[in-house]
Amino acid sequence: MTFSLQRRGLAQIIALLVILAVDRIVSPQFFDLRLQDGRLFGSLIDVLNRGAPVALLSLGMVLVIATRGIDLSVGAVMAISGAIAASLADSHGVPLAIAVALGAGLLCGLWNGFLVAVLGIQPIVATLILMVAGRGIAQLITEGRIVTFTAPDFVWLGNGAVLGVPVPVVIVLGMLVITGAVVRGSALGLLIEATGGNARASELAGIGTRAMILAVYVWCGLCAALAGVIAAADIMGADANNAGLWLELDAILAVVIGGTSLFGGRFSLVLAMVGALIIQAMNTGILLSGYPPEFNLVVKAAVVLIVLLLQSPRLASAGAALWRARS
Amino acid sequence: MNASPDPGPALLEVRGLSKSFGALQALQEVDFTLRAGEIHALLGENGAGKSTLVKVVTGVFDRDTGIVRLDGTEVVARSARAALDAGIATVYQEVNLLPNLSVAQNLYLGRQPTRFGLVRDAEMRRRATALLAEFDLHIDVAAPLGSYSVAVQHITAIARAVDLSARVLILDEPTASLDRHEVEILFAVVRKLAARGIGVLFVTHFLDQVYEICDRITVLRNGRLMGERTTAELPRIELIRMMLGRELAETTSARAAERARPVRQVCARFEGYGKAGYLSPFDLVLHHGEVVGLAGLLGSGRTETARLVFGAERADSGRALVEGQPVRLQSPRDAVAHGFGYCPEERKIDGIIAELTVRENIVLALQAKRGLARPLSRSEQDEIAARFIKLLDIRPPEPERPIGLLSGGNQQKALLARWLATAPRLLVLDEPTRGIDVGAHAEIIRLIRALCDDGLALLVISSELDEIVTYSDRVIVLRDRAHVDQLQGDAIDVSNILAAIAAGSVVGAETVQP
């Protein structure tokens, strides 16, 4: 029962279905799929493909938030890893480039985790440091230019397909399975939820809360680095100014839409993924509808509000009372 | 059931009140009458429905059926604020005022006297001083509330509540964190209020205090009304029978016979263990199958001893040995690895993880001890949870219920289960019966004895000396953050402990540490 969708996931699933239905109205071809050169194409595939970076970020973010933390630096970490991978890909080979990029992500996570778990700095402040500094580091790596590359193996990561499914989607699914297996297959999930629910009590129950908090930030850094690699592969270059810009907010939003409280405790990996899909389905729908993209932000805000209202226990009880009063 | 010659008119009337939470019937057709000018005790075991009754009356919970009348008019309080406006004020065990503001500001928060929109500080202080003087409390009202004792804070809360034109005052476990003298001060205030015609509802689990101050008693059990009596006509044994429905056999009888035990093996030994500025170095030997009680006033170093032993604070002097082997206790994790367990005093803050289920809370320490890589399977977790829920009679017996929804006594049992599941060699219990009613109280004491008979070493802290005398094989007395005395065998009785706390030396003074 690794990925059981509990009743609490209902609001998210309904929201996703409603948004997909609206997408279908604004764009009648939304659900059309076609196979071309061994790869599936279509708006639905676009949603999955474009949503991959935020989905990866949410996968790390959900664990961090479950420990009652937050990681604001993931967008900057994307920029760093993208810059490293793009700079090294043509000169040192793709495997090494990606390994170094992912290693940088691990280091970034270690830094955040050190500040939070060992020095006890508040997560929002601790990760703000790297959020600001990280983009500067990325610009130093690219020397302020947009670094492009041509290594076909790298380009494949962004544009290739496995059995018709785009590679970024495959990577997200792979990471979801790995994270799920690690978190729910071991005792980590329970211990993370305990730490997020009550860190003092967890410490007194003999849980090594520091090591665990360190570990979730490291994992979050790794996920962010992977997202950065995919984003670079997608545009065949690294743009230190814009890669992953504001995506940390989308990732936090995806986690919150997925029902994980910013106060820590209970979390759901799968629902965080659904949250990421909800965000991307909206983005894609607005693009397809032909409205100017500026609307995107406003519509996004409205939809987020609705999803959060659907989850609100206070609203639910008020609604139930209203229902009783009518009948 | 009402046998009392009626002293005053009915002020607050509750008729046929029912309330359920899901399948759990918390209150069932409960009647309750509070008269003007009386002090009325509401008693019952954990889960009897006392809190639910208070919360329905004060508008925290909706009621399913029933009527609440104040002075004959029906009250439909939908919030605590509405209840307060109707004249029903509540003061809880944890004072919910603002310790960083002054006493005067706390008294007049939200209704400060103003002139041209500006707060008239001098006027507010004058009024506050006058208000508190009515309660014989003469203090500097400009000082922060937090700088005063809990008793003063309680009286401030009561003064604030009553000044908001309260007719009914509900005191929910007001004396749990007060010492004897502070209780006297509080009671004087309560008597004065009753004399003014206010109806006081007193929720507590200290039976001595009930007999000292209350006119009448209402007893609830399992959500039902067991009866309403005048205090004078209700002998204590009868009261306990009403609350428990069974005789509370020999809970407080000494067990002198059992004290003549053979000497047992040493479980853990602490030599010159201490931390500068926290607790003076102490020597402590704990044997298998032995209960060592720690007695002393609040702040004497009892909890500090427990935290050092469990590694929650790091000692900077001395050494610790477990089964004869030197060990390092740098963290609770280390202590757990050596087979220690610790039920802390502040259950809600340091103990339970409210959001997680009873099952998850019970398996937590065992899982932490096994490590990440060896997860307990769901069926193992279910088995462990079911076993301990049955063994300790945790109610309701639902492993998947969030533990935060259980009553205090059942949360405490679940925490005991958390440690028993790790098969510990030493268990440290800090105030294991605090805030728990007579029934669960007796059960926990029975458990402590049973555990000790199974060879566990127990270090128990309690403010209730009767309790310590009941189960301890040895009692260590603390004063001013140092272990000052040790009592053994027949020397263990309440008066000797009190003398040791007062003087620091009675018998066995050879164990005194610098």
PDB file of C-alpha atoms in Angstrom, chain A residues 8 21 30 43 89 108 113 139-140 156 159 190 262 276 287 297 318 322:
ATOM      1  CA  ARG A   8      -8.462  13.154   1.634  1.00  0.00           C
ATOM      2  CA  ALA A  21     -12.647  19.191 -18.548  1.00  0.00           C
ATOM      3  CA  PHE A  30      -7.071  18.517 -25.823  1.00  0.00           C
ATOM      4  CA  SER A  43      -1.853  18.457 -25.116  1.00  0.00           C
ATOM      5  CA  ALA A  89      28.347  18.465 -21.593  1.00  0.00           C
ATOM      6  CA  CYS A 108      23.353  22.548  -2.018  1.00  0.00           C
ATOM      7  CA  GLY A 113      20.295  20.861   5.782  1.00  0.00           C
ATOM      8  CA  GLN A 139      25.627  33.242 -13.417  1.00  0.00           C
ATOM      9  CA  LEU A 140      29.273  32.974 -12.439  1.00  0.00           C
ATOM     10  CA  TRP A 156      17.512  13.265 -25.562  1.00  0.00           C
ATOM     11  CA  ASN A 159      13.140  15.662 -26.050  1.00  0.00           C
ATOM     12  CA  LEU A 190       6.631   7.489   9.732  1.00  0.00           C
ATOM     13  CA  LEU A 262       2.998  23.819   5.987  1.00  0.00           C
ATOM     14  CA  ALA A 276       1.945  19.743  -9.795  1.00  0.00           C
ATOM     15  CA  LEU A 287      -1.976  28.897 -23.371  1.00  0.00           C
ATOM     16  CA  LEU A 297      -1.442  34.270 -12.958  1.00  0.00           C
ATOM     17  CA  ALA A 318     -20.149  25.264   7.696  1.00  0.00           C
ATOM     18  CA  LEU A 322     -26.059  24.841   5.820  1.00  0.00           C
TER      19      LEU A 322
END
